[in-house]
Amino acid sequence: MHLEPTMKQAVIRRTARKYAEERLAGTAVDMDVTGEFPMDVAREMAGLNYFGLEIPSKYGGAGLDPVSSAIVIEEVSRVCGAMGLCLAVHNGVSAFPVYQFGNEEQKREFLVPLATGEKIGTFCLTEPNAGSDASSLETVAVRDGNHFILNGNKIFVTNGGVSGINLIFCIDNPGEEKKRFSVFIVESERDGLEKGPSEDLMGMRGNPVCPIALNNCRVPMEHQLGKEGEGLRIALSTLSGGRLGIAAQSLGIAQACLDASLKYAKERHQFGQAISDFGAIQAFLANMATRIEAARLLLYRAAGLRSRGVEYTKESAMAKLYASEVAVEAARCGVQIHGGYGFTKAYPIERYYRDAKVCEIYEGTSEVQRLVIARNVLK
Amino acid sequence: MNIAVCIKQVPDVPSIRIDKQRMTIIREGVESIINPLDCVALEAAVDLRDKEGGFVTVLSMGPPQSEEALREALAAGADQAILLTDPNFAGADTLATSHVLARAISKLEPFPDLVLCGSQTIDSDTGHVAPQIAQELDLPQVCGVNEVHVEKDFFVVKRVSDRFLDTIRISMPAVLAVSSELCVPRHIPFGHLEKAFSDCNIIRWGMNDLELNPEEVGLKGSATWVARLHTPPPKRKGEILSGSPQILAGHLVKKLEAMGIIDEEEKKP
Amino acid sequence: MKKKRNRNSAQGVWIFGDYRNYFQDRVTLQLISKGRDLAQTLETEVAVLVLGEGIHQYAMEYVAHGADVIIAVNDSRLKEYQVETYTTVVAEIVESYQPEILLGGATSFGRELFPRLAKRLNTGLSADCVALEIDPDSGLLIQTTPAFGGEMLADVVTPNHRPQMATVHPGIFKERPHDSSILGRILYPEIDIRPDERIQLVRSRPHRTGKTNLEGADIVVAGGRGMGPKEEFDMLYELAELLGGEVGATRPAIRAGWADEERLLGQTGKTVKPKLLLSLGTSGALQYTAGIQGAETIIAVNRDPNAPIFKMADLALEGDARSIIAALLEELRKRL
């Protein structure tokens, strides 16, 4: 069991951190204030393989291992949560399933533009009546000759506002008692796919989260990902991997909270000394540091299992559950350490507080993660 | 065009530790980076090779850990990387360092048309290695280069030196030490890093490969010796003044007058 | 001073006469002054090496400022400063006379010539020294140079090689006043001059500064996050103009778009050594201070009395940088 980063991972971390600190710090503030997605920055990042982290180079990606990929997402999220979210979702639940389940033609047509960042991807699962209860979704795909006709409403689609390729999760045998699920690759320009206005969010602002409606959307059967009825398996496998991205992204936010708190605590003086000298503050910092370390190790363990092709459902649920809760806790303590200043926009900690919360909700709420873990340990 | 680039792995300044016995820095356990000006030299080399065709060899003298810097250099576009490493090389001053680098460059087949170096490092700041490599290889040199144009068998370069902007014609082969204005190092895509760390080979040369003796390298081959490292005395002893903006501005004005930066106000009759 | 045949006895404190910007760069004169102190301790003389064409005027100046001996090579082929040719000529002279110490100003030329020369002479060289002393026990020249961007100072010695060479940072030592009554000797060694054909100065013209000339500025006005937003930060451009200085900025200020990237001061930006640096609304992060710690005088303004920048300030003002600068500008505008 080797717990230290390799030379390669150290360089990857340094490279991502340098880019994020130089290029994304201003972007993070702009995105939060304007709510606009920075397409120019995204294009620049695409050229550096940020949109094809784990996809092999023959399809235009970087071919990184899961731990290295987690490091990149963490470093981006540490500076800009909204962009880290974009990458985590694009890489984890949009590009990767096309790589894992697509045939060669689909890879050529869809995976390459995703991996090169030419098109940004989404994974559309949630609906107005189907959140945690995902299987009660109502979007249907009806066969019509060589096509399927899709009808339904997807909401809270991360990256939706700027996506070019969307994975739509739906039922392909409406009317039958035992539901059968499929995933379809649908281009944003396709007739019948309609995007709604982006949500006005508490945090992760600038990520264009929007509803996507399918209105008699005619999709060639070649766009069905995987075999008939494989949809559920694809969804479960994809979500398992996607959790690692969210864990990494949560970890980045937590680390940002710790870094900001350390800096502030050393500079802020009260009662004639730096507040970092006081036990109460030190307790906060020690707890934050310890929990972040634990979250990191859980994440890398899960990523390591994924690397080796070993079953990792339980570990990825643990990683996502723990890291997201650590991020929210770190943000809470961070604001507390900053005192009154933490409640103002003069310091970034208030943005981290708003960004962190959703980590406990999307891609499987903490409650769902607990069910998944329990099911696994009770086996 | 064959280009040799010399790079050095240097510590990230805040995390320095000193070996008090050998008066050198302890490199283990410290976050290390490629010297920033060496990244500029490497970028210039890769750029020239892309335009003119050719081959870029990057060399570094350092402990085994320097392999990390060389792989990063490969990811940035170098064709070949050579690590000059040997326990005997430790503790070298610039005289001994330039000797090892010059010997290694002389062993490249074919001999390079151009040797590029960063003009100085962030840890020792001497700027000696490039001129000393040039002297040992009997090559012409220009330091502080901020523009390079390639002609058939010579370069036309520009640089700023002591309030003069010089345009210089220098024949190949030559040694050029670059300034930060020459170009901006590109960001490295992750795919290149992955390839550099999994597929590529680093050539390793030790003292014997370079046909050098212990007396010529490392501490033994050095002419200078660091007798003592110390921290500069805190020469600043200002007290902190407070008051209204007008009062504080007044202090500033007085200081500027005292320094002769602004003229003292004429005394009113 | 006699030509030495015995390799074991070296004498003389020699200084390279860097006269190209005689009136602006006083470093040769500063070194002559310090050289006299060193020579006195070593019981030897101070000599200045002057190479070029029409150099007699400089030779006279150097004597008037304290040189005992001038070693001159007056030749049209040495008219332009040229590293390769100068290396050969100086090396030949040094090898005949074998001085104990050879010093040069850390000008751009000095920092290019001296390493090549040290390699040619197979001796040690330290760069950009901030102090020079003779060690009372060993008689060696202790050369104090900055390391790690000035974080540390290294005392370097050259125990077994000669001459002991060093380039010296301008402004460290004080020149002696001009005294035309002083007498000195001039030596004219016969040197075979072979200019290096491989390198030709095509054109040399006074350097017109680009948009910013931070590295050459005597006064730098640096703004950080505490000088924002943009309308407030813009005051610094006016201030710099009134004082005859340049505007620099920290990374946060540049990220916020208040100044161009070329104004960045610090580890990844420019290192400046001005006479005066005003550090306004900057906390004093290490990445920034690495670029300014060489300034002669630092005045810092920050609202936090415990900002790290105050540890390196000669004058520290606690308050809101923007209001203070606004008040300062009001006062300066009245006077000019």
Short mmCIF file of N, CA and C in Angstrom, two decimals, chain B residues 11 13-14 16 18 25 95 98-99 122-126 128 131-132 134-136 138-143 159-171 222-232 235-236 238-242 245-246 248-249 251-253 255-257 259 261-265, chain C residues 20-21 24-25 83-84 87 107-109 111-112 115-116 119-120 122-125 127 147-159 161 198-207 219 243 267 275-276 286 293 295-299 305 310-318 323-324 327-328 331-332 335:
data_model
loop_
_atom_site.label_atom_id
_atom_site.label_comp_id
_atom_site.label_asym_id
_atom_site.label_seq_id
_atom_site.Cartn_x
_atom_site.Cartn_y
_atom_site.Cartn_z
N PRO B 11 14.82 24.87 -5.68
CA PRO B 11 13.77 24.78 -4.66
C PRO B 11 12.78 25.94 -4.80
N VAL B 13 11.30 28.77 -3.29
CA VAL B 13 11.97 29.55 -2.25
C VAL B 13 11.48 29.43 -0.80
N PRO B 14 10.17 29.51 -0.52
CA PRO B 14 9.77 29.49 0.90
C PRO B 14 10.17 28.24 1.68
N ILE B 16 13.01 26.38 1.95
CA ILE B 16 14.44 26.05 1.86
C ILE B 16 14.98 25.50 3.17
N ILE B 18 19.00 24.29 4.80
CA ILE B 18 20.44 24.35 4.51
C ILE B 18 21.22 23.24 5.20
N ILE B 25 22.30 23.46 -0.20
CA ILE B 25 20.92 23.28 0.22
C ILE B 25 20.54 21.80 0.19
N LEU B 95 31.90 27.04 -11.49
CA LEU B 95 33.06 26.59 -12.27
C LEU B 95 32.95 25.09 -12.53
N SER B 98 29.67 24.25 -14.67
CA SER B 98 29.79 24.55 -16.10
C SER B 98 30.73 23.53 -16.76
N HIS B 99 31.69 23.02 -16.01
CA HIS B 99 32.62 22.03 -16.56
C HIS B 99 31.86 20.76 -16.92
N ILE B 122 16.86 31.26 -9.62
CA ILE B 122 16.26 31.97 -8.48
C ILE B 122 16.92 31.58 -7.16
N ASP B 123 17.74 30.51 -7.16
CA ASP B 123 18.39 30.19 -5.89
C ASP B 123 19.78 30.80 -5.79
N SER B 124 20.62 30.67 -6.79
CA SER B 124 21.94 31.28 -6.65
C SER B 124 22.13 32.59 -7.40
N ASP B 125 21.28 32.87 -8.38
CA ASP B 125 21.29 34.22 -8.97
C ASP B 125 22.60 34.67 -9.59
N THR B 126 23.59 33.79 -9.83
CA THR B 126 24.90 34.30 -10.27
C THR B 126 24.88 34.67 -11.74
N HIS B 128 26.36 32.82 -13.93
CA HIS B 128 27.69 32.45 -14.40
C HIS B 128 27.72 31.29 -15.37
N PRO B 131 27.95 31.87 -19.51
CA PRO B 131 29.25 32.34 -20.01
C PRO B 131 30.38 31.34 -19.78
N GLN B 132 30.31 30.60 -18.67
CA GLN B 132 31.40 29.66 -18.40
C GLN B 132 31.32 28.44 -19.32
N ALA B 134 30.19 28.70 -22.33
CA ALA B 134 30.66 29.28 -23.60
C ALA B 134 32.18 29.33 -23.65
N GLN B 135 32.78 29.76 -22.56
CA GLN B 135 34.24 29.85 -22.52
C GLN B 135 34.87 28.48 -22.68
N GLU B 136 34.35 27.50 -21.94
CA GLU B 136 34.95 26.17 -22.00
C GLU B 136 34.80 25.54 -23.38
N ASP B 138 34.61 27.23 -26.04
CA ASP B 138 35.14 28.22 -26.98
C ASP B 138 34.07 28.65 -27.97
N LEU B 139 32.94 29.06 -27.43
CA LEU B 139 31.84 29.54 -28.27
C LEU B 139 31.56 31.01 -27.94
N PRO B 140 31.07 31.78 -28.92
CA PRO B 140 30.66 33.14 -28.60
C PRO B 140 29.37 33.11 -27.78
N GLN B 141 29.16 34.15 -27.00
CA GLN B 141 27.98 34.19 -26.12
C GLN B 141 27.30 35.55 -26.19
N VAL B 142 25.99 35.56 -25.95
CA VAL B 142 25.28 36.81 -25.66
C VAL B 142 24.35 36.53 -24.49
N CYS B 143 24.35 37.42 -23.50
CA CYS B 143 23.48 37.23 -22.33
C CYS B 143 22.34 38.24 -22.34
N ARG B 159 19.31 42.47 -27.19
CA ARG B 159 19.28 42.42 -25.75
C ARG B 159 19.53 43.80 -25.21
N VAL B 160 19.12 43.99 -23.95
CA VAL B 160 19.34 45.27 -23.28
C VAL B 160 20.50 45.08 -22.32
N SER B 161 21.50 45.96 -22.41
CA SER B 161 22.67 45.84 -21.54
C SER B 161 23.10 47.23 -21.12
N ASP B 162 23.01 47.52 -19.82
CA ASP B 162 23.47 48.81 -19.31
C ASP B 162 22.96 49.99 -20.11
N ARG B 163 21.64 50.12 -20.18
CA ARG B 163 21.00 51.26 -20.86
C ARG B 163 21.19 51.27 -22.38
N PHE B 164 21.73 50.21 -22.95
CA PHE B 164 21.83 50.13 -24.41
C PHE B 164 20.99 48.98 -24.92
N LEU B 165 20.34 49.23 -26.07
CA LEU B 165 19.64 48.13 -26.73
C LEU B 165 20.57 47.70 -27.87
N ASP B 166 21.12 46.49 -27.74
CA ASP B 166 22.10 46.00 -28.71
C ASP B 166 21.47 45.05 -29.70
N THR B 167 21.88 45.21 -30.97
CA THR B 167 21.54 44.20 -31.98
C THR B 167 22.87 43.56 -32.34
N ILE B 168 22.95 42.24 -32.18
CA ILE B 168 24.21 41.55 -32.32
C ILE B 168 24.10 40.41 -33.31
N ARG B 169 25.12 40.28 -34.16
CA ARG B 169 25.19 39.16 -35.07
C ARG B 169 26.17 38.16 -34.48
N ILE B 170 25.73 36.93 -34.29
CA ILE B 170 26.58 35.94 -33.63
C ILE B 170 26.53 34.65 -34.43
N SER B 171 27.73 34.12 -34.73
CA SER B 171 27.75 32.96 -35.62
C SER B 171 27.43 31.67 -34.87
N SER B 222 35.58 22.73 -7.27
CA SER B 222 35.12 24.10 -7.14
C SER B 222 36.25 25.01 -6.67
N ALA B 223 36.20 26.27 -7.08
CA ALA B 223 37.20 27.24 -6.64
C ALA B 223 36.67 28.06 -5.47
N THR B 224 35.35 28.21 -5.42
CA THR B 224 34.77 28.99 -4.32
C THR B 224 34.13 28.05 -3.33
N TRP B 225 34.01 28.53 -2.13
CA TRP B 225 33.46 27.72 -1.06
C TRP B 225 32.61 28.63 -0.20
N VAL B 226 31.42 28.16 0.17
CA VAL B 226 30.57 28.99 1.02
C VAL B 226 30.97 28.77 2.47
N ALA B 227 31.59 29.81 3.04
CA ALA B 227 32.06 29.66 4.42
C ALA B 227 30.91 29.76 5.40
N ARG B 228 29.92 30.54 5.03
CA ARG B 228 28.84 30.79 6.01
C ARG B 228 27.60 31.24 5.26
N LEU B 229 26.47 30.71 5.70
CA LEU B 229 25.20 31.22 5.19
C LEU B 229 24.53 31.93 6.34
N HIS B 230 24.04 33.12 6.11
CA HIS B 230 23.34 33.79 7.21
C HIS B 230 22.18 34.59 6.68
N THR B 231 21.32 35.00 7.56
CA THR B 231 20.18 35.81 7.11
C THR B 231 20.57 37.28 7.20
N PRO B 232 20.12 38.07 6.25
CA PRO B 232 20.46 39.49 6.29
C PRO B 232 19.88 40.12 7.55
N LYS B 235 17.32 45.36 8.29
CA LYS B 235 17.82 46.72 8.28
C LYS B 235 16.70 47.73 8.37
N ARG B 236 15.49 47.21 8.30
CA ARG B 236 14.38 48.14 8.38
C ARG B 236 13.97 48.32 9.84
N GLY B 238 11.49 50.78 10.87
CA GLY B 238 10.45 51.80 10.92
C GLY B 238 9.42 51.53 12.01
N GLU B 239 8.96 52.58 12.63
CA GLU B 239 7.83 52.39 13.55
C GLU B 239 6.56 52.64 12.76
N ILE B 240 5.47 52.09 13.27
CA ILE B 240 4.22 52.22 12.54
C ILE B 240 3.50 53.48 13.00
N LEU B 241 3.22 54.38 12.03
CA LEU B 241 2.53 55.62 12.37
C LEU B 241 1.06 55.49 12.02
N SER B 242 0.22 56.12 12.82
CA SER B 242 -1.20 56.13 12.47
C SER B 242 -1.75 57.54 12.62
N PRO B 245 -5.87 60.44 7.31
CA PRO B 245 -5.19 60.39 6.01
C PRO B 245 -4.34 61.64 5.75
N GLN B 246 -4.83 62.81 6.19
CA GLN B 246 -4.09 64.06 5.94
C GLN B 246 -2.77 64.06 6.68
N LEU B 248 -1.09 61.43 7.78
CA LEU B 248 -0.20 60.41 7.23
C LEU B 248 0.35 60.87 5.88
N ALA B 249 -0.49 61.53 5.10
CA ALA B 249 0.00 62.06 3.82
C ALA B 249 1.11 63.07 4.08
N HIS B 251 3.26 62.96 6.51
CA HIS B 251 4.50 62.21 6.77
C HIS B 251 5.16 61.81 5.47
N LEU B 252 4.32 61.38 4.52
CA LEU B 252 4.85 60.95 3.23
C LEU B 252 5.54 62.11 2.53
N VAL B 253 4.89 63.25 2.56
CA VAL B 253 5.47 64.42 1.91
C VAL B 253 6.83 64.76 2.51
N LYS B 255 8.90 62.79 3.99
CA LYS B 255 9.88 61.78 3.61
C LYS B 255 10.36 62.01 2.18
N LEU B 256 9.41 62.34 1.29
CA LEU B 256 9.78 62.59 -0.10
C LEU B 256 10.69 63.80 -0.22
N GLU B 257 10.43 64.82 0.60
CA GLU B 257 11.29 66.02 0.61
C GLU B 257 12.67 65.63 1.08
N MET B 259 14.17 62.91 0.92
CA MET B 259 14.90 62.08 -0.04
C MET B 259 15.23 62.86 -1.30
N ILE B 261 13.14 63.85 -3.53
CA ILE B 261 12.31 63.47 -4.67
C ILE B 261 11.38 64.61 -5.05
N ILE B 262 10.92 65.33 -4.04
CA ILE B 262 10.17 66.56 -4.35
C ILE B 262 10.87 67.71 -3.66
N ASP B 263 10.66 68.91 -4.21
CA ASP B 263 11.32 70.07 -3.60
C ASP B 263 10.57 70.50 -2.36
N GLU B 264 11.31 71.00 -1.42
CA GLU B 264 10.65 71.50 -0.21
C GLU B 264 9.83 72.73 -0.57
N GLU B 265 8.74 72.85 0.12
CA GLU B 265 7.85 73.97 -0.18
C GLU B 265 8.54 75.28 0.21
N ARG C 20 31.67 52.76 -19.57
CA ARG C 20 30.73 53.03 -20.67
C ARG C 20 29.66 54.07 -20.32
N ASN C 21 29.11 53.98 -19.11
CA ASN C 21 28.10 54.97 -18.68
C ASN C 21 28.70 55.77 -17.53
N GLN C 24 26.52 58.01 -15.16
CA GLN C 24 25.39 57.42 -14.45
C GLN C 24 25.83 56.25 -13.56
N ASP C 25 26.74 55.42 -14.06
CA ASP C 25 27.15 54.24 -13.29
C ASP C 25 28.46 54.54 -12.57
N VAL C 83 32.74 40.88 -25.01
CA VAL C 83 33.12 39.91 -23.99
C VAL C 83 34.26 38.99 -24.40
N GLU C 84 34.18 38.44 -25.59
CA GLU C 84 35.19 37.44 -25.99
C GLU C 84 36.57 38.07 -26.12
N THR C 87 37.90 39.25 -22.74
CA THR C 87 38.33 38.10 -21.91
C THR C 87 39.77 37.74 -22.23
N THR C 107 27.50 45.36 -13.38
CA THR C 107 26.71 45.93 -14.47
C THR C 107 26.38 44.76 -15.39
N SER C 108 25.56 44.98 -16.39
CA SER C 108 25.23 43.89 -17.32
C SER C 108 26.50 43.35 -17.94
N PHE C 109 27.39 44.30 -18.36
CA PHE C 109 28.62 43.86 -19.00
C PHE C 109 29.51 43.11 -18.02
N ARG C 111 28.69 41.43 -15.48
CA ARG C 111 28.16 40.11 -15.15
C ARG C 111 28.25 39.14 -16.32
N GLU C 112 28.59 39.67 -17.50
CA GLU C 112 28.81 38.78 -18.65
C GLU C 112 30.29 38.48 -18.80
N PRO C 115 32.31 36.10 -15.47
CA PRO C 115 32.28 34.62 -15.43
C PRO C 115 33.14 34.01 -16.53
N ARG C 116 33.07 34.59 -17.72
CA ARG C 116 33.86 34.04 -18.81
C ARG C 116 35.35 34.15 -18.47
N LYS C 119 36.42 31.66 -15.77
CA LYS C 119 36.57 30.31 -16.34
C LYS C 119 37.90 30.23 -17.09
N ARG C 120 38.19 31.27 -17.84
CA ARG C 120 39.43 31.32 -18.61
C ARG C 120 40.64 31.26 -17.68
N ASN C 122 40.49 29.96 -14.72
CA ASN C 122 40.24 28.83 -13.83
C ASN C 122 40.28 29.26 -12.35
N THR C 123 39.48 30.29 -12.07
CA THR C 123 39.43 30.74 -10.68
C THR C 123 37.98 30.95 -10.25
N GLY C 124 37.80 31.26 -8.97
CA GLY C 124 36.45 31.41 -8.43
C GLY C 124 35.92 32.82 -8.59
N LEU C 125 34.60 32.92 -8.66
CA LEU C 125 33.94 34.20 -8.84
C LEU C 125 32.65 34.22 -8.06
N ALA C 127 29.07 36.60 -7.37
CA ALA C 127 28.29 37.56 -8.16
C ALA C 127 27.53 38.54 -7.29
N ALA C 147 21.66 35.08 -1.78
CA ALA C 147 21.25 33.79 -2.33
C ALA C 147 19.76 33.63 -2.09
N PHE C 148 19.13 32.75 -2.87
CA PHE C 148 17.69 32.52 -2.76
C PHE C 148 16.93 33.83 -2.86
N GLY C 149 17.27 34.62 -3.87
CA GLY C 149 16.55 35.86 -4.10
C GLY C 149 16.75 36.88 -3.00
N GLY C 150 17.82 36.73 -2.24
CA GLY C 150 18.07 37.70 -1.18
C GLY C 150 17.59 37.25 0.18
N GLU C 151 16.95 36.08 0.23
CA GLU C 151 16.50 35.54 1.52
C GLU C 151 17.67 35.27 2.45
N MET C 152 18.78 34.85 1.84
CA MET C 152 19.96 34.53 2.65
C MET C 152 21.15 35.30 2.09
N LEU C 153 22.18 35.39 2.91
CA LEU C 153 23.46 35.92 2.44
C LEU C 153 24.49 34.82 2.56
N ALA C 154 25.33 34.69 1.55
CA ALA C 154 26.38 33.68 1.60
C ALA C 154 27.73 34.37 1.65
N ASP C 155 28.57 33.98 2.60
CA ASP C 155 29.95 34.48 2.64
C ASP C 155 30.79 33.46 1.88
N VAL C 156 31.30 33.91 0.73
CA VAL C 156 32.03 33.01 -0.15
C VAL C 156 33.52 33.33 -0.10
N VAL C 157 34.36 32.30 -0.15
CA VAL C 157 35.81 32.53 -0.23
C VAL C 157 36.40 31.68 -1.36
N THR C 158 37.52 32.16 -1.87
CA THR C 158 38.24 31.43 -2.92
C THR C 158 39.60 31.09 -2.33
N PRO C 159 39.70 29.95 -1.63
CA PRO C 159 40.92 29.65 -0.88
C PRO C 159 42.15 29.37 -1.75
N HIS C 161 42.55 29.47 -5.43
CA HIS C 161 42.70 29.93 -6.81
C HIS C 161 42.88 31.44 -6.81
N ARG C 198 33.51 36.12 -34.61
CA ARG C 198 32.24 35.39 -34.60
C ARG C 198 31.09 36.23 -34.07
N ILE C 199 31.45 37.37 -33.48
CA ILE C 199 30.39 38.15 -32.88
C ILE C 199 30.57 39.61 -33.28
N GLN C 200 29.50 40.23 -33.78
CA GLN C 200 29.58 41.60 -34.26
C GLN C 200 28.42 42.41 -33.72
N LEU C 201 28.78 43.58 -33.17
CA LEU C 201 27.74 44.48 -32.71
C LEU C 201 27.20 45.20 -33.94
N VAL C 202 25.96 44.90 -34.31
CA VAL C 202 25.39 45.50 -35.51
C VAL C 202 24.95 46.93 -35.22
N ARG C 203 24.33 47.08 -34.06
CA ARG C 203 23.77 48.39 -33.72
C ARG C 203 23.60 48.45 -32.21
N SER C 204 23.92 49.62 -31.65
CA SER C 204 23.71 49.79 -30.22
C SER C 204 23.12 51.17 -30.03
N ARG C 205 21.93 51.25 -29.43
CA ARG C 205 21.38 52.59 -29.23
C ARG C 205 20.82 52.68 -27.82
N PRO C 206 20.74 53.92 -27.34
CA PRO C 206 20.22 54.09 -25.97
C PRO C 206 18.85 53.43 -25.87
N HIS C 207 18.66 52.73 -24.77
CA HIS C 207 17.45 51.94 -24.64
C HIS C 207 16.26 52.82 -24.33
N ILE C 219 12.14 55.11 -8.77
CA ILE C 219 10.99 55.17 -7.85
C ILE C 219 9.92 54.23 -8.37
N LEU C 243 5.92 61.82 -9.34
CA LEU C 243 7.19 61.55 -8.66
C LEU C 243 8.29 61.14 -9.63
N GLN C 267 8.02 37.09 -7.44
CA GLN C 267 8.69 35.87 -7.90
C GLN C 267 8.43 35.54 -9.36
N LYS C 275 15.40 53.29 -5.65
CA LYS C 275 15.80 54.05 -4.46
C LYS C 275 14.63 54.09 -3.48
N LEU C 276 13.42 54.23 -4.05
CA LEU C 276 12.24 54.31 -3.20
C LEU C 276 11.15 53.41 -3.74
N LEU C 286 4.99 36.61 0.48
CA LEU C 286 6.37 36.29 0.11
C LEU C 286 6.61 36.35 -1.39
N GLN C 293 12.41 43.36 -2.14
CA GLN C 293 13.21 43.51 -0.92
C GLN C 293 14.55 44.20 -1.16
N ALA C 295 14.89 47.02 -2.61
CA ALA C 295 14.72 48.47 -2.68
C ALA C 295 15.47 49.13 -1.53
N GLU C 296 16.01 50.33 -1.80
CA GLU C 296 16.79 51.00 -0.76
C GLU C 296 15.88 51.46 0.38
N THR C 297 14.79 52.11 0.01
CA THR C 297 13.85 52.59 1.04
C THR C 297 12.47 52.07 0.69
N ILE C 298 11.80 51.50 1.67
CA ILE C 298 10.44 51.01 1.46
C ILE C 298 9.49 51.76 2.38
N ILE C 299 8.45 52.36 1.78
CA ILE C 299 7.39 52.97 2.57
C ILE C 299 6.15 52.11 2.34
N PRO C 305 -2.29 46.66 11.03
CA PRO C 305 -0.99 46.93 11.64
C PRO C 305 -0.08 45.72 11.71
N PHE C 310 4.99 45.37 6.86
CA PHE C 310 5.57 46.36 7.78
C PHE C 310 6.92 45.93 8.33
N LYS C 311 7.18 44.60 8.32
CA LYS C 311 8.46 44.12 8.85
C LYS C 311 9.62 44.58 7.97
N MET C 312 9.32 44.91 6.70
CA MET C 312 10.42 45.30 5.84
C MET C 312 10.32 46.75 5.41
N ALA C 313 9.54 47.53 6.13
CA ALA C 313 9.35 48.93 5.74
C ALA C 313 10.21 49.85 6.59
N ASP C 314 10.78 50.86 5.92
CA ASP C 314 11.52 51.89 6.66
C ASP C 314 10.55 52.88 7.28
N LEU C 315 9.45 53.12 6.57
CA LEU C 315 8.40 54.00 7.09
C LEU C 315 7.10 53.25 6.93
N ALA C 316 6.35 53.10 8.02
CA ALA C 316 5.12 52.32 7.98
C ALA C 316 3.94 53.18 8.40
N LEU C 317 2.91 53.21 7.56
CA LEU C 317 1.73 54.00 7.86
C LEU C 317 0.51 53.09 7.94
N GLU C 318 -0.20 53.16 9.08
CA GLU C 318 -1.37 52.32 9.25
C GLU C 318 -2.60 53.11 8.87
N SER C 323 -7.37 56.55 0.88
CA SER C 323 -7.57 57.92 1.40
C SER C 323 -6.25 58.64 1.58
N ILE C 324 -5.23 57.89 2.02
CA ILE C 324 -3.93 58.52 2.23
C ILE C 324 -3.34 58.98 0.91
N ALA C 327 -5.09 62.05 -0.32
CA ALA C 327 -4.63 63.24 0.40
C ALA C 327 -3.24 63.65 -0.10
N LEU C 328 -2.40 62.65 -0.35
CA LEU C 328 -1.03 62.94 -0.83
C LEU C 328 -1.08 63.61 -2.20
N GLU C 331 -1.97 67.24 -2.07
CA GLU C 331 -0.84 68.06 -1.64
C GLU C 331 0.18 68.23 -2.77
N LEU C 332 0.46 67.13 -3.49
CA LEU C 332 1.47 67.19 -4.55
C LEU C 332 1.00 68.05 -5.72
N ARG C 335 1.69 71.62 -5.38
CA ARG C 335 3.07 72.10 -5.49
C ARG C 335 3.60 72.11 -6.91
#
